[in-house]
Short mmCIF file of C-alpha atoms in Angstrom, two decimals:
data_model
loop_
_atom_site.label_atom_id
_atom_site.label_comp_id
_atom_site.label_asym_id
_atom_site.label_seq_id
_atom_site.Cartn_x
_atom_site.Cartn_y
_atom_site.Cartn_z
CA MET R 1 0.00 0.00 0.00
CA ARG R 2 1.31 3.42 -0.96
CA VAL R 3 0.26 6.93 -0.01
CA VAL R 4 1.50 10.28 -1.24
CA ILE R 5 0.89 12.86 1.48
CA GLN R 6 0.81 16.55 0.58
CA ARG R 7 0.56 19.38 3.09
CA VAL R 8 -2.02 21.78 1.70
CA THR R 9 -3.62 25.12 2.40
CA LYS R 10 -6.67 23.83 0.54
CA ALA R 11 -7.70 20.94 -1.69
CA SER R 12 -10.83 19.75 -3.44
CA VAL R 13 -12.23 17.03 -5.68
CA THR R 14 -14.75 17.57 -8.46
CA VAL R 15 -16.41 15.17 -10.87
CA GLY R 16 -17.60 17.06 -13.91
CA ASP R 17 -19.22 20.19 -12.51
CA GLU R 18 -20.02 18.61 -9.15
CA LEU R 19 -17.93 19.46 -6.09
CA ILE R 20 -17.44 16.18 -4.21
CA SER R 21 -15.28 17.28 -1.26
CA SER R 22 -13.10 20.15 -0.16
CA ILE R 23 -10.85 20.96 2.78
CA GLY R 24 -8.91 23.91 4.11
CA ARG R 25 -5.53 23.46 5.78
CA GLY R 26 -4.47 19.87 6.27
CA LEU R 27 -3.35 16.89 4.23
CA CYS R 28 -4.30 15.63 0.79
CA VAL R 29 -3.54 11.91 0.64
CA LEU R 30 -3.36 9.98 -2.63
CA VAL R 31 -3.95 6.30 -1.85
CA GLY R 32 -2.69 3.35 -3.91
CA ILE R 33 -3.60 -0.23 -3.02
CA SER R 34 -1.69 -3.28 -4.24
CA LYS R 35 -3.19 -6.69 -4.95
CA ASP R 36 -1.25 -8.15 -1.99
CA ASP R 37 -2.27 -5.64 0.68
CA THR R 38 -3.79 -6.74 3.99
CA PRO R 39 -5.36 -4.95 6.99
CA LYS R 40 -1.87 -4.60 8.46
CA GLU R 41 -0.99 -2.09 5.77
CA GLN R 42 -4.24 -0.19 6.40
CA GLU R 43 -3.50 0.18 10.10
CA TYR R 44 0.14 1.09 9.60
CA LEU R 45 -0.43 3.86 7.06
CA ALA R 46 -3.54 5.23 8.78
CA LYS R 47 -1.43 5.82 11.89
CA LYS R 48 1.36 7.35 9.82
CA VAL R 49 -0.99 9.77 8.05
CA GLN R 50 -2.50 10.97 11.32
CA ASN R 51 0.75 11.21 13.26
CA LEU R 52 3.09 12.56 10.58
CA ARG R 53 4.60 15.77 11.95
CA VAL R 54 4.66 18.22 9.04
CA PHE R 55 3.13 21.29 10.68
CA ASP R 56 4.58 24.10 12.79
CA ASP R 57 3.68 24.67 16.43
CA GLU R 58 2.32 27.93 17.86
CA ASN R 59 5.88 29.25 18.24
CA GLY R 60 6.79 28.60 14.62
CA LYS R 61 8.89 25.52 15.36
CA ARG R 62 8.81 23.36 12.25
CA TRP R 63 8.04 19.67 11.78
CA CYS R 64 6.62 19.09 15.23
CA LYS R 65 2.81 18.92 14.92
CA SER R 66 0.52 16.39 13.21
CA VAL R 67 -2.77 16.98 11.44
CA LYS R 68 -4.53 15.73 14.59
CA ASP R 69 -2.52 18.07 16.81
CA LYS R 70 -3.61 21.03 14.67
CA ASN R 71 -7.22 19.85 14.27
CA PHE R 72 -6.83 20.14 10.49
CA GLU R 73 -8.59 18.13 7.78
CA ILE R 74 -7.64 15.15 5.63
CA LEU R 75 -8.75 14.62 2.03
CA CYS R 76 -8.13 11.12 0.68
CA VAL R 77 -8.24 10.28 -3.04
CA SER R 78 -7.96 6.73 -4.35
CA GLN R 79 -5.29 6.45 -7.05
CA PHE R 80 -4.50 3.02 -8.50
CA THR R 81 -1.89 4.61 -10.80
CA LEU R 82 0.52 4.69 -7.84
CA TYR R 83 1.11 1.03 -8.69
CA ALA R 84 2.03 1.63 -12.32
CA VAL R 85 4.95 -0.25 -13.82
CA MET R 86 6.24 0.52 -17.28
CA LYS R 87 5.65 -1.84 -20.19
CA GLY R 88 7.82 -0.09 -22.72
CA ASN R 89 6.42 3.44 -22.68
CA LYS R 90 2.97 2.34 -21.54
CA PRO R 91 2.02 2.14 -17.85
CA ASP R 92 0.67 -1.20 -16.66
CA PHE R 93 -1.42 -1.57 -13.51
CA HIS R 94 -1.51 -5.32 -12.88
CA ASN R 95 0.01 -4.81 -9.41
CA ALA R 96 -2.98 -2.73 -8.26
CA MET R 97 -5.88 -4.37 -6.45
CA PRO R 98 -8.93 -4.98 -8.72
CA GLY R 99 -11.82 -2.52 -8.63
CA GLU R 100 -14.50 -3.92 -6.31
CA GLU R 101 -12.01 -5.44 -3.90
CA SER R 102 -10.00 -2.22 -3.91
CA LYS R 103 -13.11 -0.13 -3.21
CA LYS R 104 -13.90 -2.17 -0.10
CA PHE R 105 -10.28 -1.97 1.06
CA TYR R 106 -10.17 1.79 0.50
CA GLU R 107 -13.41 2.33 2.42
CA GLU R 108 -12.01 0.31 5.32
CA PHE R 109 -8.93 2.55 5.30
CA LEU R 110 -11.18 5.62 5.54
CA THR R 111 -13.10 4.01 8.39
CA ILE R 112 -9.86 3.53 10.35
CA LEU R 113 -8.87 7.16 9.78
CA ARG R 114 -12.26 8.42 10.93
CA LYS R 115 -12.38 6.13 13.93
CA ASN R 116 -8.96 7.27 15.16
CA TYR R 117 -9.60 10.97 14.50
CA LYS R 118 -12.87 12.82 13.86
CA GLU R 119 -15.32 11.59 11.26
CA ASP R 120 -16.10 15.05 9.90
CA LYS R 121 -12.38 15.81 9.47
CA VAL R 122 -11.73 12.97 7.02
CA LYS R 123 -13.13 13.43 3.51
CA ASP R 124 -12.65 11.60 0.23
CA GLY R 125 -13.25 11.78 -3.48
CA LYS R 126 -15.53 9.53 -5.51
CA PHE R 127 -14.08 6.07 -6.00
CA GLY R 128 -13.82 4.86 -9.57
CA GLU R 129 -14.87 8.16 -11.12
CA TYR R 130 -12.86 10.44 -13.39
CA MET R 131 -11.93 13.14 -10.89
CA GLN R 132 -10.28 16.54 -11.01
CA VAL R 133 -8.15 16.96 -7.90
CA HIS R 134 -7.20 20.53 -7.04
CA ILE R 135 -4.30 20.74 -4.61
CA GLN R 136 -2.72 23.90 -3.27
CA ASN R 137 0.49 22.43 -1.87
CA ASP R 138 1.88 24.28 1.14
CA GLY R 139 5.66 24.48 1.03
CA PRO R 140 5.69 22.44 -1.13
CA VAL R 141 5.69 19.44 1.20
CA THR R 142 5.15 16.04 -0.42
CA ILE R 143 5.97 12.80 1.40
CA PRO R 144 5.50 9.32 -0.14
CA LEU R 145 5.08 6.41 2.25
CA GLU R 146 4.77 2.69 1.60
CA ALA R 147 3.79 -0.27 3.73
CA MET R 148 5.17 -3.44 2.16
CA PRO R 149 2.77 -6.39 2.31
CA ASP R 150 3.93 -9.84 3.36
CA ILE R 151 3.65 -11.00 -0.25
CA HIS R 152 2.08 -14.47 -0.51
CA PHE R 153 3.15 -15.40 3.02
CA GLN R 154 1.03 -16.56 5.95
CA MET R 155 3.04 -16.59 9.15
CA THR R 156 2.38 -18.66 12.26
CA GLU R 157 1.82 -16.48 15.32
CA ASN R 158 3.99 -16.55 18.43
CA ARG R 159 6.97 -18.09 16.62
CA THR R 160 10.23 -16.21 16.72
CA THR R 161 12.94 -18.75 15.90
CA PRO R 162 14.03 -19.11 12.25
CA ARG R 163 13.49 -22.51 10.80
CA SER R 164 16.68 -24.54 10.73
CA ALA R 165 18.18 -26.22 7.72
CA SER R 166 17.62 -29.61 9.34
CA GLY R 167 13.94 -29.41 8.47
CA SER R 168 12.49 -28.10 11.74
CA LYS R 169 8.82 -27.20 11.48
CA THR R 170 9.33 -23.84 13.19
CA PRO R 171 8.77 -21.08 10.59
CA VAL R 172 10.36 -17.68 10.54
CA ALA R 173 8.19 -15.00 12.13
CA VAL R 174 9.14 -11.35 12.23
CA VAL R 175 7.23 -8.58 13.97
CA ARG R 176 6.35 -5.85 11.48
CA GLY R 177 8.71 -2.98 12.13
CA GLN R 178 9.54 0.42 10.74
CA PRO R 179 10.26 0.82 6.98
CA HIS R 180 14.02 0.35 7.41
CA ASP R 181 13.32 -3.10 8.85
CA ARG R 182 11.30 -4.24 5.86
CA THR R 183 14.25 -5.58 3.89
CA ILE R 184 15.16 -7.95 6.72
CA GLU R 185 11.52 -8.89 7.17
CA ARG R 186 10.99 -9.61 3.49
CA ALA R 187 14.02 -11.89 3.33
CA SER R 188 12.93 -13.75 6.48
CA HIS R 189 9.44 -14.32 5.10
CA TYR R 190 10.77 -15.58 1.80
CA ILE R 191 13.12 -18.02 3.53
CA SER R 192 10.17 -19.27 5.58
CA LEU R 193 8.27 -20.11 2.41
CA LEU R 194 11.39 -21.62 0.83
CA THR R 195 12.06 -23.95 3.75
CA THR R 196 8.37 -24.89 3.97
CA SER R 197 8.21 -25.72 0.25
CA PHE R 198 11.41 -27.81 0.34
CA ASP R 199 11.08 -29.41 3.74
CA GLY R 200 14.26 -31.36 4.38
CA ASP R 201 15.60 -30.81 0.85
CA ILE R 202 18.77 -28.92 1.77
CA ASP R 203 20.26 -29.49 -1.68
CA LYS R 204 17.49 -27.48 -3.34
CA GLN R 205 17.89 -24.63 -0.87
CA GLN R 206 21.67 -24.61 -1.36
CA GLU R 207 21.26 -24.65 -5.13
CA PHE R 208 19.09 -21.55 -4.85
CA LEU R 209 21.67 -19.84 -2.60
CA HIS R 210 24.55 -20.76 -4.92
CA THR R 211 22.63 -19.26 -7.84
CA LEU R 212 22.30 -15.96 -6.03
CA GLN R 213 25.98 -16.07 -5.09
CA ASP R 214 26.92 -16.79 -8.72
CA TYR R 215 25.09 -13.62 -9.68
CA THR R 216 26.87 -11.49 -7.09
CA GLN R 217 30.22 -12.96 -8.18
CA GLY R 218 29.60 -12.25 -11.85
CA ASN R 219 29.23 -15.88 -12.96
CA ILE R 220 25.66 -15.01 -13.90
CA GLN R 221 25.98 -11.61 -15.53
CA HIS R 222 22.43 -10.60 -16.33
CA ILE R 223 19.12 -10.41 -14.47
CA PRO R 224 17.23 -12.29 -17.23
CA GLU R 225 19.68 -15.20 -16.90
CA LEU R 226 19.27 -15.12 -13.12
CA MET R 227 15.47 -15.18 -13.47
CA LEU R 228 15.65 -18.14 -15.88
CA THR R 229 17.95 -20.06 -13.54
CA VAL R 230 15.63 -19.47 -10.58
CA ILE R 231 12.63 -20.62 -12.66
CA ASP R 232 14.53 -23.82 -13.49
CA ILE R 233 15.26 -24.42 -9.79
CA LEU R 234 11.68 -23.66 -8.68
CA PRO R 235 9.66 -24.86 -11.69
CA ASN R 236 6.35 -25.53 -9.89
CA GLU R 237 6.56 -23.02 -7.05
CA LYS R 238 4.30 -20.15 -8.10
CA GLN R 239 4.48 -18.33 -4.76
CA LEU R 240 8.25 -18.52 -4.60
CA LEU R 241 8.66 -17.37 -8.19
CA CYS R 242 6.31 -14.40 -7.80
CA GLY R 243 7.78 -13.54 -4.41
CA PHE R 244 11.28 -13.51 -5.90
CA SER R 245 10.30 -10.34 -7.78
CA GLY R 246 10.69 -8.48 -4.51
CA PHE R 247 14.46 -9.06 -4.64
CA LEU R 248 14.96 -7.94 -8.23
CA PRO R 249 15.80 -4.43 -9.47
CA GLN R 250 12.96 -2.14 -10.46
CA GLY R 251 11.40 -3.08 -13.78
CA PHE R 252 12.05 -6.82 -13.45
CA SER R 253 9.33 -9.16 -12.20
CA ILE R 254 7.84 -12.63 -12.42
CA PHE R 255 4.07 -12.89 -12.22
CA VAL R 256 1.17 -15.14 -13.14
CA GLU R 257 -1.60 -13.64 -15.28
CA GLY R 258 -4.16 -16.19 -14.05
CA ASP R 259 -4.34 -19.12 -11.68
CA GLU R 260 -2.31 -21.53 -13.78
CA LEU R 261 1.48 -21.81 -13.68
CA GLU R 262 1.44 -22.02 -17.48
CA GLN R 263 0.42 -18.36 -17.43
CA LEU R 264 3.73 -17.38 -15.83
CA ARG R 265 5.11 -14.21 -17.37
CA ILE R 266 8.46 -12.46 -17.07
CA ARG R 267 8.90 -8.72 -17.30
CA CYS R 268 12.14 -6.91 -18.15
CA PRO R 269 12.68 -3.22 -18.97
CA ALA R 270 11.99 -2.28 -22.60
CA VAL R 271 10.88 -5.85 -23.40
CA GLU R 272 7.33 -7.12 -23.89
CA ASP R 273 6.09 -9.56 -21.25
CA MET R 274 7.64 -12.96 -22.01
CA THR R 275 6.72 -16.60 -21.59
CA ILE R 276 9.38 -18.93 -20.21
CA GLN R 277 10.36 -19.99 -23.73
CA GLN R 278 10.64 -16.38 -24.83
CA LEU R 279 12.83 -15.68 -21.80
CA LYS R 280 15.09 -18.57 -22.81
CA ASP R 281 15.40 -17.09 -26.30
CA HIS R 282 16.09 -13.67 -24.80
CA VAL R 283 18.88 -15.05 -22.62
CA GLN R 284 20.41 -16.85 -25.60
CA ASP R 285 20.35 -13.59 -27.55
CA ILE R 286 22.18 -11.84 -24.73
CA LYS R 287 24.76 -14.59 -24.37
CA GLY R 288 25.39 -14.93 -28.05
CA ASN R 289 25.36 -11.21 -28.73
CA ALA R 290 23.55 -12.12 -31.91
CA ALA R 291 22.57 -9.56 -34.55
CA GLY R 292 19.56 -7.62 -33.34
CA ALA R 293 19.78 -9.01 -29.83
CA SER R 294 18.65 -6.94 -26.89
CA PRO R 295 21.50 -5.17 -25.10
CA PRO R 296 22.75 -6.90 -21.97
CA VAL R 297 21.26 -5.82 -18.68
CA VAL R 298 23.86 -6.00 -15.93
CA CYS R 299 22.79 -4.93 -12.45
CA LYS R 300 24.29 -5.02 -9.00
CA PRO R 301 22.40 -7.02 -6.37
CA THR R 302 19.64 -5.10 -4.67
CA ARG R 303 19.80 -4.48 -0.95
CA ALA R 304 16.97 -6.98 -0.52
CA MET R 305 18.89 -9.67 -2.43
CA GLU R 306 22.02 -9.06 -0.39
CA GLU R 307 19.97 -9.52 2.79
CA LEU R 308 18.43 -12.73 1.40
CA ILE R 309 21.88 -14.14 0.64
CA LEU R 310 23.13 -13.16 4.08
CA GLN R 311 20.28 -14.88 5.90
CA LEU R 312 20.49 -18.02 3.76
CA THR R 313 24.24 -18.21 4.31
CA ARG R 314 23.74 -18.09 8.06
CA LEU R 315 20.94 -20.66 7.96
CA LEU R 316 22.33 -23.31 5.63
CA PRO R 317 25.36 -25.50 6.35
CA SER R 318 28.46 -24.52 4.39
#
């Protein structure tokens, strides 16, 4: 879930010639909802919106008062385009939550805001309509925030010990922390799913780790080749494959267009969405540097991937 918070002197939403909502001083909050979001993200960002200190106090001291402290207003506007990813030069919104489900989720977010503040102080636009949003930014002050969902993972409560490589049934459980903790949390959750999927199969887990290490050492030089290798290691693990996208650089992802694994698709920058066979051909083009081949895409490991490698190295026997 993503929000873009703007400190405003006034803001309003109209649909056609109809004024839907307007506020004076306060916050205008653009709200994006991903297909993986849960109530945890609602609660986290609702608290952040209400407690974010972007206003001055009565003595002019800056950055010390929240919208609640000042008794100002909040205008929320749903905006699925916050989850756009580029498909060539065209934005694609497959990561956003679908319409009806998103509407319910958004309304629940508003309910939390109103419950924790004052109902008449929290206003919104008109979900699903073509809106004109008029924002008079004060400063300007614009702050984007994101609450990362536990993508595809269901964690067992009251467990705090990482699962061992020997096949222990104890899963990894991490208390949701501040944003700077999310990289550690994401890696821990992924390892939990990995060890659950390959219970007792240490060789498979080590093969996955060695693949990531090969990439960091330059033996695998391109992200597409890394993605293909991971798909070969995890051929029937839809959750693991889709979850692996969270460790790739921006613009690269693995996703399933429907419920079937045969609908697996791979996305790379400046390349149309590919099937597994098309990815194999793409990798061969890169390796062979054939005429007309796509240019090689060489990237350093992301911070999330480095954390994943670190945790796996500690967990698995050398």
